[in-house]
Every structure is written in C-alpha cells, then in structure tokens.
PDB file of C-alpha atoms and ligand atoms in Angstrom:
ATOM      1  CA  MET E1335      -7.892 -10.640 -25.961  1.00 52.00           C
ATOM      2  CA  SER E1336      -7.970 -12.146 -22.458  1.00 67.00           C
ATOM      3  CA  ALA E1337      -6.233 -10.010 -19.947  1.00 81.00           C
ATOM      4  CA  LYS E1338      -2.583 -11.453 -18.509  1.00 88.00           C
ATOM      5  CA  ARG E1339      -2.428 -12.794 -15.250  1.00 93.00           C
ATOM      6  CA  VAL E1340      -0.963 -10.389 -12.634  1.00 97.00           C
ATOM      7  CA  ARG E1341       1.633 -12.080 -10.770  1.00 97.00           C
ATOM      8  CA  LYS E1342       3.853  -9.490  -9.387  1.00 98.00           C
ATOM      9  CA  ALA E1343       3.549  -6.260  -7.563  1.00 98.00           C
ATOM     10  CA  VAL E1344       5.396  -2.940  -6.332  1.00 98.00           C
ATOM     11  CA  ILE E1345       5.240  -1.855  -3.079  1.00 98.00           C
ATOM     12  CA  PRO E1346       6.986   1.744  -3.163  1.00 97.00           C
ATOM     13  CA  ALA E1347       8.511   2.544   0.131  1.00 96.00           C
ATOM     14  CA  ALA E1348      10.822   5.665  -0.619  1.00 95.00           C
ATOM     15  CA  GLY E1349       9.380   8.446   0.891  1.00 92.00           C
ATOM     16  CA  LEU E1350      10.901  10.637   3.349  1.00 90.00           C
ATOM     17  CA  GLY E1351       7.798  10.230   5.754  1.00 88.00           C
ATOM     18  CA  THR E1352       8.293  13.559   7.129  1.00 92.00           C
ATOM     19  CA  ARG E1353       4.299  13.599   8.478  1.00 94.00           C
ATOM     20  CA  VAL E1354       5.818  11.273  11.234  1.00 94.00           C
ATOM     21  CA  LEU E1355       9.023  12.521  12.404  1.00 95.00           C
ATOM     22  CA  PRO E1356      10.493  11.998  14.710  1.00 95.00           C
ATOM     23  CA  ALA E1357       9.537   8.598  14.716  1.00 93.00           C
ATOM     24  CA  THR E1358      10.857   8.248  10.997  1.00 92.00           C
ATOM     25  CA  LYS E1359      14.234   9.814  11.453  1.00 92.00           C
ATOM     26  CA  ALA E1360      15.688   6.737  11.518  1.00 91.00           C
ATOM     27  CA  MET E1361      13.197   4.069  11.079  1.00 92.00           C
ATOM     28  CA  PRO E1362      11.373   3.772   8.273  1.00 94.00           C
ATOM     29  CA  LYS E1363       7.617   4.736   8.522  1.00 93.00           C
ATOM     30  CA  GLU E1364       6.863   1.474   7.053  1.00 95.00           C
ATOM     31  CA  MET E1365       8.093  -0.215   9.928  1.00 95.00           C
ATOM     32  CA  LEU E1366       6.171   1.012  12.198  1.00 96.00           C
ATOM     33  CA  PRO E1367       3.936  -1.469  13.873  1.00 96.00           C
ATOM     34  CA  ILE E1368       0.488  -2.368  14.393  1.00 98.00           C
ATOM     35  CA  VAL E1369       0.614  -3.952  17.421  1.00 98.00           C
ATOM     36  CA  ASP E1370       2.870  -6.502  16.725  1.00 95.00           C
ATOM     37  CA  LYS E1371       3.620  -6.423  12.845  1.00 96.00           C
ATOM     38  CA  PRO E1372       5.333  -3.754  10.974  1.00 97.00           C
ATOM     39  CA  ALA E1373       3.108  -2.269   8.565  1.00 97.00           C
ATOM     40  CA  ILE E1374       4.565  -3.616   5.379  1.00 97.00           C
ATOM     41  CA  GLN E1375       4.060  -7.091   6.532  1.00 97.00           C
ATOM     42  CA  TYR E1376       0.285  -6.331   6.407  1.00 98.00           C
ATOM     43  CA  ILE E1377       1.233  -4.947   2.959  1.00 98.00           C
ATOM     44  CA  VAL E1378       3.107  -8.026   1.635  1.00 98.00           C
ATOM     45  CA  GLU E1379       0.545 -10.378   3.238  1.00 97.00           C
ATOM     46  CA  GLU E1380      -2.917  -8.282   0.928  1.00 98.00           C
ATOM     47  CA  ALA E1381      -0.640  -9.096  -2.136  1.00 98.00           C
ATOM     48  CA  VAL E1382      -0.296 -12.871  -1.228  1.00 97.00           C
ATOM     49  CA  ARG E1383      -3.634 -13.445  -0.568  1.00 97.00           C
ATOM     50  CA  ALA E1384      -4.347 -12.130  -3.809  1.00 97.00           C
ATOM     51  CA  GLY E1385      -2.223 -14.181  -5.868  1.00 97.00           C
ATOM     52  CA  ILE E1386       1.066 -12.193  -6.154  1.00 97.00           C
ATOM     53  CA  GLU E1387       4.194 -14.470  -6.288  1.00 95.00           C
ATOM     54  CA  ASP E1388       6.978 -11.709  -6.552  1.00 97.00           C
ATOM     55  CA  ILE E1389       7.189  -8.636  -5.143  1.00 98.00           C
ATOM     56  CA  LEU E1390       9.371  -5.593  -5.370  1.00 98.00           C
ATOM     57  CA  ILE E1391       9.861  -2.954  -2.748  1.00 98.00           C
ATOM     58  CA  ILE E1392      11.610   0.408  -3.796  1.00 97.00           C
ATOM     59  CA  SER E1393      13.212   1.349  -1.421  1.00 95.00           C
ATOM     60  CA  ASN E1394      16.100   4.062  -0.306  1.00 92.00           C
ATOM     61  CA  ARG E1395      18.746   5.222   1.841  1.00 90.00           C
ATOM     62  CA  GLY E1396      18.120   3.767   5.751  1.00 84.00           C
ATOM     63  CA  LYS E1397      15.503   1.519   4.771  1.00 90.00           C
ATOM     64  CA  GLY E1398      17.850  -1.272   5.472  1.00 90.00           C
ATOM     65  CA  LEU E1399      15.651  -2.461   8.587  1.00 94.00           C
ATOM     66  CA  ILE E1400      12.906  -3.436   5.565  1.00 96.00           C
ATOM     67  CA  GLU E1401      15.624  -5.702   4.107  1.00 95.00           C
ATOM     68  CA  ASP E1402      16.100  -7.850   7.272  1.00 95.00           C
ATOM     69  CA  HIS E1403      12.563  -8.217   8.173  1.00 96.00           C
ATOM     70  CA  PHE E1404      12.233 -10.025   5.238  1.00 96.00           C
ATOM     71  CA  ASP E1405      15.337 -12.518   5.865  1.00 94.00           C
ATOM     72  CA  ARG E1406      16.115 -15.213   7.627  1.00 94.00           C
ATOM     73  CA  THR E1407      17.333 -14.752  11.296  1.00 94.00           C
ATOM     74  CA  PRO E1408      19.391 -17.636  12.196  1.00 94.00           C
ATOM     75  CA  GLU E1409      20.579 -16.750  15.613  1.00 94.00           C
ATOM     76  CA  LEU E1410      17.167 -15.692  16.840  1.00 95.00           C
ATOM     77  CA  GLU E1411      15.976 -18.769  14.953  1.00 94.00           C
ATOM     78  CA  GLU E1412      18.258 -21.318  16.836  1.00 94.00           C
ATOM     79  CA  ARG E1413      16.884 -19.477  20.145  1.00 95.00           C
ATOM     80  CA  LEU E1414      13.614 -20.417  19.712  1.00 95.00           C
ATOM     81  CA  ALA E1415      13.674 -23.604  18.303  1.00 94.00           C
ATOM     82  CA  GLY E1416      15.740 -24.254  21.914  1.00 94.00           C
ATOM     83  CA  ASN E1417      12.280 -23.682  23.832  1.00 93.00           C
ATOM     84  CA  PRO E1418       8.823 -25.410  23.060  1.00 94.00           C
ATOM     85  CA  ALA E1419       6.979 -23.147  24.266  1.00 95.00           C
ATOM     86  CA  LYS E1420       8.438 -20.556  21.509  1.00 95.00           C
ATOM     87  CA  LYS E1421       7.353 -23.188  18.616  1.00 94.00           C
ATOM     88  CA  GLN E1422       4.589 -20.989  17.258  1.00 93.00           C
ATOM     89  CA  VAL E1423       6.667 -17.488  17.042  1.00 94.00           C
ATOM     90  CA  LEU E1424       9.526 -19.468  15.687  1.00 95.00           C
ATOM     91  CA  ASP E1425       7.290 -20.834  12.798  1.00 95.00           C
ATOM     92  CA  GLU E1426       5.936 -17.016  12.316  1.00 94.00           C
ATOM     93  CA  VAL E1427       9.208 -15.641  12.281  1.00 95.00           C
ATOM     94  CA  VAL E1428      10.511 -18.157   9.325  1.00 94.00           C
ATOM     95  CA  GLY E1429       7.172 -18.075   7.643  1.00 94.00           C
ATOM     96  CA  ILE E1430       8.101 -13.872   7.000  1.00 96.00           C
ATOM     97  CA  ALA E1431      11.132 -14.824   5.186  1.00 93.00           C
ATOM     98  CA  ASN E1432       8.886 -17.381   3.007  1.00 93.00           C
ATOM     99  CA  LEU E1433       6.092 -15.357   2.437  1.00 94.00           C
ATOM    100  CA  ALA E1434       6.949 -14.701  -1.459  1.00 95.00           C
ATOM    101  CA  ASN E1435       9.806 -13.838  -3.617  1.00 96.00           C
ATOM    102  CA  ILE E1436      10.817 -10.242  -2.428  1.00 97.00           C
ATOM    103  CA  TYR E1437      13.349  -7.998  -4.356  1.00 97.00           C
ATOM    104  CA  PHE E1438      14.549  -4.711  -3.611  1.00 97.00           C
ATOM    105  CA  ILE E1439      15.872  -1.881  -5.423  1.00 97.00           C
ATOM    106  CA  ARG E1440      16.499   1.705  -4.138  1.00 96.00           C
ATOM    107  CA  GLN E1441      15.202   5.098  -6.065  1.00 96.00           C
ATOM    108  CA  LYS E1442      18.032   6.953  -5.525  1.00 95.00           C
ATOM    109  CA  GLU E1443      16.629  10.418  -5.606  1.00 94.00           C
ATOM    110  CA  THR E1444      13.206  11.104  -3.779  1.00 95.00           C
ATOM    111  CA  LYS E1445      11.258  12.387  -6.974  1.00 96.00           C
ATOM    112  CA  GLY E1446       7.815  11.456  -6.303  1.00 97.00           C
ATOM    113  CA  LEU E1447       5.486   8.404  -6.368  1.00 97.00           C
ATOM    114  CA  GLY E1448       5.663   8.283 -10.182  1.00 98.00           C
ATOM    115  CA  HIS E1449       9.356   8.502 -10.446  1.00 98.00           C
ATOM    116  CA  ALA E1450       9.344   5.107  -7.995  1.00 98.00           C
ATOM    117  CA  ILE E1451       7.387   3.361  -9.656  1.00 98.00           C
ATOM    118  CA  GLY E1452       9.557   4.060 -12.860  1.00 98.00           C
ATOM    119  CA  ARG E1453      12.022   2.100 -11.275  1.00 97.00           C
ATOM    120  CA  ALA E1454      10.207  -1.269 -11.430  1.00 98.00           C
ATOM    121  CA  ARG E1455      10.381  -0.999 -14.772  1.00 98.00           C
ATOM    122  CA  GLU E1456      13.304  -4.042 -15.824  1.00 97.00           C
ATOM    123  CA  PHE E1457      11.372  -5.860 -13.147  1.00 98.00           C
ATOM    124  CA  ILE E1458       8.263  -5.929 -14.416  1.00 98.00           C
ATOM    125  CA  GLY E1459       8.402  -6.322 -18.273  1.00 97.00           C
ATOM    126  CA  ASP E1460       5.740  -6.709 -20.334  1.00 96.00           C
ATOM    127  CA  GLU E1461       2.907  -7.669 -17.224  1.00 97.00           C
ATOM    128  CA  PRO E1462       0.311  -5.879 -15.858  1.00 98.00           C
ATOM    129  CA  PHE E1463       1.131  -5.438 -11.847  1.00 98.00           C
ATOM    130  CA  ALA E1464      -0.145  -4.611  -8.863  1.00 98.00           C
ATOM    131  CA  VAL E1465       0.415  -1.646  -6.656  1.00 98.00           C
ATOM    132  CA  LEU E1466       0.722  -1.327  -2.984  1.00 98.00           C
ATOM    133  CA  TYR E1467       1.557   1.673  -1.419  1.00 97.00           C
ATOM    134  CA  GLY E1468       4.239   1.048   1.826  1.00 96.00           C
ATOM    135  CA  ASP E1469       2.255   3.038   4.234  1.00 93.00           C
ATOM    136  CA  ASP E1470      -1.666   2.120   3.443  1.00 97.00           C
ATOM    137  CA  VAL E1471      -2.659  -0.787   5.226  1.00 98.00           C
ATOM    138  CA  ILE E1472      -6.155  -2.154   4.559  1.00 98.00           C
ATOM    139  CA  ILE E1473      -7.379  -4.527   6.451  1.00 97.00           C
ATOM    140  CA  GLY E1474     -10.465  -6.541   5.154  1.00 96.00           C
ATOM    141  CA  ASP E1475     -11.972  -9.823   4.144  1.00 95.00           C
ATOM    142  CA  ASP E1476     -11.175  -9.616   0.484  1.00 97.00           C
ATOM    143  CA  PRO E1477      -7.816  -8.212  -0.375  1.00 98.00           C
ATOM    144  CA  VAL E1478      -8.069  -4.864  -2.215  1.00 98.00           C
ATOM    145  CA  CYS E1479      -5.571  -6.097  -4.319  1.00 98.00           C
ATOM    146  CA  ALA E1480      -7.892  -9.114  -5.521  1.00 98.00           C
ATOM    147  CA  GLN E1481     -10.560  -6.604  -5.838  1.00 98.00           C
ATOM    148  CA  LEU E1482      -8.449  -5.046  -8.388  1.00 98.00           C
ATOM    149  CA  ILE E1483      -7.145  -7.659  -9.839  1.00 98.00           C
ATOM    150  CA  ARG E1484     -10.787  -8.859 -10.485  1.00 97.00           C
ATOM    151  CA  ALA E1485     -11.477  -5.346 -12.309  1.00 97.00           C
ATOM    152  CA  TYR E1486      -8.691  -6.009 -14.221  1.00 97.00           C
ATOM    153  CA  GLU E1487      -9.065  -9.076 -15.244  1.00 96.00           C
ATOM    154  CA  GLU E1488     -12.927  -8.132 -16.808  1.00 94.00           C
ATOM    155  CA  THR E1489     -11.552  -5.151 -18.905  1.00 93.00           C
ATOM    156  CA  GLY E1490      -8.206  -5.883 -19.552  1.00 95.00           C
ATOM    157  CA  LYS E1491      -7.606  -2.072 -18.406  1.00 97.00           C
ATOM    158  CA  ALA E1492      -5.781  -0.445 -15.355  1.00 98.00           C
ATOM    159  CA  ALA E1493      -7.746  -0.471 -12.227  1.00 98.00           C
ATOM    160  CA  VAL E1494      -7.562   1.860  -8.552  1.00 98.00           C
ATOM    161  CA  GLY E1495      -8.795   1.651  -5.414  1.00 98.00           C
ATOM    162  CA  VAL E1496     -10.805   4.431  -4.122  1.00 98.00           C
ATOM    163  CA  LYS E1497     -13.008   5.691  -1.855  1.00 97.00           C
ATOM    164  CA  GLU E1498     -15.028   8.724  -1.351  1.00 97.00           C
ATOM    165  CA  VAL E1499     -13.104  11.357   0.785  1.00 96.00           C
ATOM    166  CA  PRO E1500     -14.419  14.718   3.072  1.00 95.00           C
ATOM    167  CA  LEU E1501     -14.113  17.874   0.796  1.00 94.00           C
ATOM    168  CA  GLU E1502     -12.241  19.432   3.032  1.00 92.00           C
ATOM    169  CA  ASP E1503      -9.320  16.416   2.491  1.00 93.00           C
ATOM    170  CA  VAL E1504      -9.731  15.729  -1.221  1.00 95.00           C
ATOM    171  CA  SER E1505      -6.768  18.396  -1.690  1.00 94.00           C
ATOM    172  CA  LYS E1506      -4.420  16.352  -0.297  1.00 93.00           C
ATOM    173  CA  TYR E1507      -5.528  13.438  -2.451  1.00 95.00           C
ATOM    174  CA  SER E1508      -6.629  12.735  -5.701  1.00 96.00           C
ATOM    175  CA  SER E1509     -10.026  13.472  -7.445  1.00 97.00           C
ATOM    176  CA  LEU E1510     -11.294  11.257  -9.913  1.00 98.00           C
ATOM    177  CA  LYS E1511     -14.072  12.305 -12.858  1.00 98.00           C
ATOM    178  CA  VAL E1512     -15.934   8.875 -12.970  1.00 98.00           C
ATOM    179  CA  GLU E1513     -19.333   7.666 -14.110  1.00 97.00           C
ATOM    180  CA  ASN E1514     -20.885   4.086 -12.253  1.00 97.00           C
ATOM    181  CA  ILE E1515     -20.972   1.310 -14.284  1.00 95.00           C
ATOM    182  CA  ARG E1516     -22.445  -0.972 -11.684  1.00 95.00           C
ATOM    183  CA  ASP E1517     -22.384  -1.697  -7.859  1.00 96.00           C
ATOM    184  CA  ASN E1518     -18.492  -0.221  -6.543  1.00 97.00           C
ATOM    185  CA  ILE E1519     -17.598   0.048 -10.071  1.00 97.00           C
ATOM    186  CA  TYR E1520     -16.440   3.206 -12.121  1.00 98.00           C
ATOM    187  CA  GLU E1521     -14.882   4.170 -15.264  1.00 98.00           C
ATOM    188  CA  CYS E1522     -12.993   6.810 -14.952  1.00 98.00           C
ATOM    189  CA  THR E1523     -12.083   9.166 -17.631  1.00 98.00           C
ATOM    190  CA  ASP E1524      -9.706  11.567 -16.159  1.00 97.00           C
ATOM    191  CA  MET E1525      -8.111  12.531 -12.580  1.00 97.00           C
ATOM    192  CA  ILE E1526      -6.109  15.158 -10.734  1.00 97.00           C
ATOM    193  CA  GLU E1527      -3.566  15.384  -7.937  1.00 96.00           C
ATOM    194  CA  LYS E1528      -3.699  17.109  -5.139  1.00 95.00           C
ATOM    195  CA  PRO E1529      -6.895  19.494  -6.789  1.00 96.00           C
ATOM    196  CA  ALA E1530      -7.135  23.147  -5.681  1.00 94.00           C
ATOM    197  CA  SER E1531     -10.750  24.196  -4.350  1.00 93.00           C
ATOM    198  CA  GLY E1532     -13.020  24.316  -7.169  1.00 93.00           C
ATOM    199  CA  GLU E1533     -10.869  22.265  -9.304  1.00 94.00           C
ATOM    200  CA  GLU E1534     -12.357  18.434  -7.667  1.00 96.00           C
ATOM    201  CA  PHE E1535     -13.790  16.080 -10.452  1.00 97.00           C
ATOM    202  CA  SER E1536     -15.538  14.232  -7.395  1.00 97.00           C
ATOM    203  CA  LEU E1537     -14.526  13.240  -4.046  1.00 97.00           C
ATOM    204  CA  PHE E1538     -13.389  10.239  -5.174  1.00 98.00           C
ATOM    205  CA  SER E1539      -9.523   9.527  -4.074  1.00 97.00           C
ATOM    206  CA  ILE E1540      -7.105   6.781  -5.094  1.00 97.00           C
ATOM    207  CA  LEU E1541      -6.316   5.102  -1.705  1.00 96.00           C
ATOM    208  CA  GLY E1542      -3.246   3.111  -1.935  1.00 95.00           C
ATOM    209  CA  ARG E1543      -3.492   0.623  -4.193  1.00 98.00           C
ATOM    210  CA  CYS E1544      -4.169   0.051  -8.281  1.00 98.00           C
ATOM    211  CA  VAL E1545      -3.157  -2.467 -10.857  1.00 98.00           C
ATOM    212  CA  LEU E1546      -1.313  -0.920 -13.877  1.00 98.00           C
ATOM    213  CA  THR E1547      -0.633  -2.108 -17.301  1.00 97.00           C
ATOM    214  CA  PRO E1548       2.744  -2.130 -18.838  1.00 97.00           C
ATOM    215  CA  ASP E1549       2.076   1.235 -20.905  1.00 97.00           C
ATOM    216  CA  ILE E1550       2.323   3.358 -17.751  1.00 98.00           C
ATOM    217  CA  PHE E1551       6.191   3.035 -18.195  1.00 98.00           C
ATOM    218  CA  ASP E1552       6.397   5.352 -21.368  1.00 97.00           C
ATOM    219  CA  VAL E1553       4.130   7.670 -20.003  1.00 98.00           C
ATOM    220  CA  ILE E1554       5.853   8.453 -16.436  1.00 98.00           C
ATOM    221  CA  GLU E1555       9.127   9.021 -18.588  1.00 97.00           C
ATOM    222  CA  HIS E1556       7.341  11.800 -20.029  1.00 96.00           C
ATOM    223  CA  THR E1557       5.411  13.072 -16.810  1.00 96.00           C
ATOM    224  CA  PRO E1558       7.387  16.134 -15.903  1.00 95.00           C
ATOM    225  CA  PRO E1559       7.380  17.166 -12.044  1.00 94.00           C
ATOM    226  CA  GLY E1560       3.891  18.052 -11.059  1.00 93.00           C
ATOM    227  CA  ALA E1561       1.689  18.983  -7.739  1.00 91.00           C
ATOM    228  CA  GLY E1562       5.290  19.279  -5.074  1.00 91.00           C
ATOM    229  CA  GLY E1563       7.443  19.359  -7.630  1.00 94.00           C
ATOM    230  CA  GLU E1564       7.249  15.170  -7.853  1.00 95.00           C
ATOM    231  CA  ILE E1565       6.705  13.111 -10.294  1.00 96.00           C
ATOM    232  CA  GLN E1566       2.952  12.070  -9.835  1.00 96.00           C
ATOM    233  CA  LEU E1567       1.681   8.556 -10.549  1.00 97.00           C
ATOM    234  CA  THR E1568      -1.275  10.616 -10.849  1.00 97.00           C
ATOM    235  CA  ASP E1569      -0.572  12.720 -13.665  1.00 97.00           C
ATOM    236  CA  ALA E1570       0.767   9.423 -15.662  1.00 98.00           C
ATOM    237  CA  MET E1571      -2.684   7.449 -14.771  1.00 98.00           C
ATOM    238  CA  ALA E1572      -4.816  10.700 -15.602  1.00 98.00           C
ATOM    239  CA  HIS E1573      -3.204  10.021 -19.074  1.00 97.00           C
ATOM    240  CA  ILE E1574      -4.341   6.397 -19.421  1.00 98.00           C
ATOM    241  CA  ALA E1575      -7.463   7.484 -17.951  1.00 98.00           C
ATOM    242  CA  ARG E1576      -7.935  10.173 -20.842  1.00 97.00           C
ATOM    243  CA  THR E1577      -6.786   7.909 -23.105  1.00 97.00           C
ATOM    244  CA  VAL E1578      -7.889   4.381 -22.373  1.00 96.00           C
ATOM    245  CA  GLY E1579      -9.899   4.453 -19.328  1.00 97.00           C
ATOM    246  CA  ILE E1580      -8.965   3.251 -16.095  1.00 98.00           C
ATOM    247  CA  THR E1581     -11.786   1.141 -13.479  1.00 98.00           C
ATOM    248  CA  ALA E1582     -12.244   2.579 -10.407  1.00 98.00           C
ATOM    249  CA  VAL E1583     -13.154   0.183  -7.560  1.00 98.00           C
ATOM    250  CA  ASP E1584     -15.075   1.569  -4.228  1.00 98.00           C
ATOM    251  CA  PHE E1585     -13.161  -0.946  -2.500  1.00 98.00           C
ATOM    252  CA  THR E1586     -14.566  -2.979   0.712  1.00 97.00           C
ATOM    253  CA  GLY E1587     -11.814  -2.867   3.846  1.00 97.00           C
ATOM    254  CA  THR E1588     -10.729  -0.355   6.090  1.00 97.00           C
ATOM    255  CA  ARG E1589      -7.686   1.445   5.210  1.00 97.00           C
ATOM    256  CA  TYR E1590      -4.862   3.101   7.884  1.00 97.00           C
ATOM    257  CA  ASP E1591      -2.648   5.662   6.566  1.00 95.00           C
ATOM    258  CA  MET E1592       0.420   4.662   8.360  1.00 95.00           C
ATOM    259  CA  GLY E1593       2.245   7.926   6.645  1.00 93.00           C
ATOM    260  CA  ASN E1594       0.565   9.886   9.454  1.00 93.00           C
ATOM    261  CA  LYS E1595      -0.069  10.382  13.317  1.00 95.00           C
ATOM    262  CA  LEU E1596      -3.942   9.832  13.555  1.00 96.00           C
ATOM    263  CA  GLY E1597      -3.826   6.694  11.058  1.00 96.00           C
ATOM    264  CA  ILE E1598      -0.884   5.412  12.912  1.00 97.00           C
ATOM    265  CA  MET E1599      -2.943   5.536  15.923  1.00 97.00           C
ATOM    266  CA  GLN E1600      -6.524   4.124  14.713  1.00 97.00           C
ATOM    267  CA  ALA E1601      -4.743   1.266  13.157  1.00 98.00           C
ATOM    268  CA  ASN E1602      -3.260   0.416  16.302  1.00 98.00           C
ATOM    269  CA  ILE E1603      -6.121   0.640  18.495  1.00 97.00           C
ATOM    270  CA  GLU E1604      -8.566  -0.705  16.244  1.00 97.00           C
ATOM    271  CA  VAL E1605      -6.217  -4.382  15.397  1.00 98.00           C
ATOM    272  CA  ALA E1606      -5.429  -4.317  19.336  1.00 98.00           C
ATOM    273  CA  LEU E1607      -9.162  -4.489  19.992  1.00 98.00           C
ATOM    274  CA  LYS E1608      -9.659  -7.740  17.962  1.00 96.00           C
ATOM    275  CA  HIS E1609      -6.280  -9.316  18.720  1.00 97.00           C
ATOM    276  CA  PRO E1610      -6.937 -12.587  19.819  1.00 95.00           C
ATOM    277  CA  GLU E1611      -4.007 -12.481  22.653  1.00 94.00           C
ATOM    278  CA  ILE E1612      -4.372  -8.985  23.918  1.00 97.00           C
ATOM    279  CA  GLY E1613      -7.509  -7.487  22.368  1.00 97.00           C
ATOM    280  CA  GLU E1614     -10.272  -8.853  25.605  1.00 97.00           C
ATOM    281  CA  ASP E1615      -7.775  -6.889  28.134  1.00 98.00           C
ATOM    282  CA  PHE E1616      -7.030  -4.131  26.010  1.00 97.00           C
ATOM    283  CA  ARG E1617     -10.984  -3.720  25.395  1.00 97.00           C
ATOM    284  CA  ARG E1618     -11.339  -3.865  29.966  1.00 97.00           C
ATOM    285  CA  TYR E1619      -8.426  -1.268  29.873  1.00 97.00           C
ATOM    286  CA  LEU E1620      -9.955   1.352  26.873  1.00 96.00           C
ATOM    287  CA  LYS E1621     -12.902   1.404  28.430  1.00 95.00           C
ATOM    288  CA  GLU E1622     -11.761   2.250  31.989  1.00 95.00           C
ATOM    289  CA  ILE E1623      -9.690   5.119  30.713  1.00 94.00           C
ATOM    290  CA  ALA E1624     -12.251   6.446  29.179  1.00 91.00           C
ATOM    291  CA  ALA E1625     -14.292   6.439  32.089  1.00 92.00           C
ATOM    292  CA  LYS E1626     -11.864   8.838  33.461  1.00 89.00           C
ATOM    293  CA  ILE E1627     -11.149  11.035  31.150  1.00 82.00           C
TER     294      ILE E1627
HETATM  295  P1  LIG X2512       3.949   9.791   0.522  1.00 75.64           P
HETATM  296  O1  LIG X2512       3.560  11.136  -0.378  1.00 75.64           O
HETATM  297  O2  LIG X2512       2.683   9.300   1.870  1.00 75.64           O
HETATM  298  O3  LIG X2512       5.214   9.731   1.246  1.00 75.64           O
HETATM  299  O4  LIG X2512       3.948   8.866  -0.541  1.00 75.64           O
HETATM  300  P2  LIG X2512       6.330  10.560   1.960  1.00 75.64           P
HETATM  301  O5  LIG X2512       6.693  11.313   0.670  1.00 75.64           O
HETATM  302  O6  LIG X2512       7.121   9.688   2.612  1.00 75.64           O
HETATM  303  O7  LIG X2512       4.836  11.284   2.937  1.00 75.64           O
HETATM  304  P3  LIG X2512       5.630  12.362   3.692  1.00 75.64           P
HETATM  305  O8  LIG X2512       6.871  12.859   3.775  1.00 75.64           O
HETATM  306  O9  LIG X2512       4.904  12.044   5.193  1.00 75.64           O
HETATM  307  O10 LIG X2512       4.505  13.326   3.045  1.00 75.64           O
HETATM  308  C1  LIG X2512       3.071   7.774  -0.652  1.00 75.64           C
HETATM  309  C2  LIG X2512       3.870   6.653  -1.230  1.00 75.64           C
HETATM  310  O11 LIG X2512       4.541   6.414  -2.017  1.00 75.64           O
HETATM  311  C3  LIG X2512       6.346   6.585  -1.555  1.00 75.64           C
HETATM  312  C4  LIG X2512       6.096   6.762  -0.204  1.00 75.64           C
HETATM  313  O12 LIG X2512       6.831   5.905   0.366  1.00 75.64           O
HETATM  314  C5  LIG X2512       4.655   6.049   0.153  1.00 75.64           C
HETATM  315  O13 LIG X2512       4.327   4.231  -0.024  1.00 75.64           O
HETATM  316  N1  LIG X2512       6.775   7.272  -2.356  1.00 75.64           N
HETATM  317  C6  LIG X2512       6.956   8.480  -2.119  1.00 75.64           C
HETATM  318  C7  LIG X2512       8.309   6.650  -2.787  1.00 75.64           C
HETATM  319  O14 LIG X2512       8.428   5.327  -2.739  1.00 75.64           O
HETATM  320  N2  LIG X2512       9.239   7.650  -3.694  1.00 75.64           N
HETATM  321  C8  LIG X2512       9.100   8.864  -3.271  1.00 75.64           C
HETATM  322  O15 LIG X2512       9.546   9.887  -4.091  1.00 75.64           O
HETATM  323  C9  LIG X2512       8.208   9.580  -2.637  1.00 75.64           C
END
C-alpha cells in the first residue's frame, strides 16, 4: 500500500508563552519577529516549501494578530502601490496572504499540545498531516517538514524530527528510545515527555516537527493529562511508537526556540548577520561592540 500524500499541516499556536513574559502579555509569541518577519511566517513558508497546501493554525483568545498577518491589507497595499520604490515590499505584503490556504480554529482551554492537536480532527479527516510547533523556527536548505514527509512516504509510519540535546536539558523536552536504521534515520519504539533524571531513554528529543497519521486522534482522546497536568502529544505518540513504531529523523537545519529569551536573541542575531539588507552593517556593528565588552 503506498502512503497517502501529505497535503495538510497543523500549527499549534495556542500556548500561553509564559517564558517570554512580559513581551507575550498582549502579543502572541508566534508573532515575535526574527529581524523583519514574524516567527510564524517562517514556519508557514517552511510548510509551503515542503508542498503543504492547507494549513490549520490552532489559536486562542488574544491571537487575532496572527489572522491579521495572513490577511490582505487594502489600505496599506494602496499606499505602497502609489510609490514605485515600494514595489518589492508591496509584492511581499500581498504574497503573505497568498502563501497557502490558511484556516484557524480556537483551542478554547489551554490543556496542552496533545489537546490542541485534537482540535484538528475534523480538518484533517483521514489523511496524514504535518505538525509544525508555532514557536520552533528551523532554518535550512532542506525544510524539516519535507525531510519528515520523505521518511513517512518511505515507511507509511509517523515521523518525528529529533536532535540530541545536552543531558541537563533533556528533562525540558522528551526522550526517545531509538535504534539506528541508517545514516540519520532511526526506528523509535518508545518515548517519554519531560523525563525525570534516570528515566531518559536517550538524548534524542522531538524538536518542533512531526508527520502524524490520523490514528493519533483516537489515541489523543484516550490520553489522560501527563507532565504539567497537560494532555501531552508525546504521550499519544508514545502509544503509536510502542504499537506501530515511529520513524525518527535526525534532521538538518538550525532550530531556534522562539519560546525562550535566549532562542529569540540567537535567531535574531544569526538571521541578521546573513540578511541581504543589513547583514554587512550588522556584522561590523557586532565586531565593534564585541571589542568594547
Ligand atoms: P510550549 O509548552 O512551548 O508552549 O508548547 P507554551 O505553553 O506557550 O510555553 P510556556 O508557557 O512559555 O512554557 C509547544 C507548542 O504547543 C503549543 C504552543 O503554542 C507551542 O507552539 N500549545 C501548547 C498549544 O497550542 N496549546 C497548548 O495548550 C499548549
């Protein structure tokens, strides 16, 4: 049986962003900019580059700015259209509204990532789908979403994007029981969310991306609250890993955690250094300032 094509993606963006307060008091963390583009636009662009056509963003109260960002802006467009020097920026602004078919649904209570993904059941139906966490920006030539879709197409099994994390950090993420199949591809047969010291399977953690099969929805419905009292996607995926198996892909690309302060600064500095408009000036500035510190 050949695997179905992955056409749909879900971006969970209904977290409270408590690690980045007060910036995220009124502003969704997914809208925090990396130089000149909000984090969630990088994520939507990654999905589109991987061939995704329909995207469901899971939002909640106070995240209306995300909807506005992917909408048209007639007054702004009219103003830009009147100035030939602004042609490029006009094209960019209009292009954002045409990136993909973007839909929104609200997670009415913040009950965890697993619960958020459960809200996508009607939208997904009986298809495999990609999940791109709304606060994980991953920059690289080969979109991680595409790397996982290729793994799914090869095996028909769910696929997760993983990286090894330092032992002292693994308790903040998940830990996977894996066996290497070849190169950067592993078979995952179990996983645990936020392991206590000694509970780790390995240093491999899921970082921000997966491709899931629709059987996950029944599992989520039967998943009780786990770490932090939240319904954890990892607990639901652990069931699939133990019964069917999951492919883990040690992906290529640099991941920035836009849900924490250091991650936001790293993303901004690294992207600014390569930015076509300000890269050179910024590099000079950083050297000057580094010499003074
Ligand atoms: P996080 O745990 O990083 O998000 O969830 P958070 O709850 O905003 O983090 P804190 O408060 O700073 O610790 C990972 C992803 O899951 C989404 C988040 O938006 C993020 O993209 N999420 C989390 C939901 O959509 N709903 C939830 O109930 C929890």
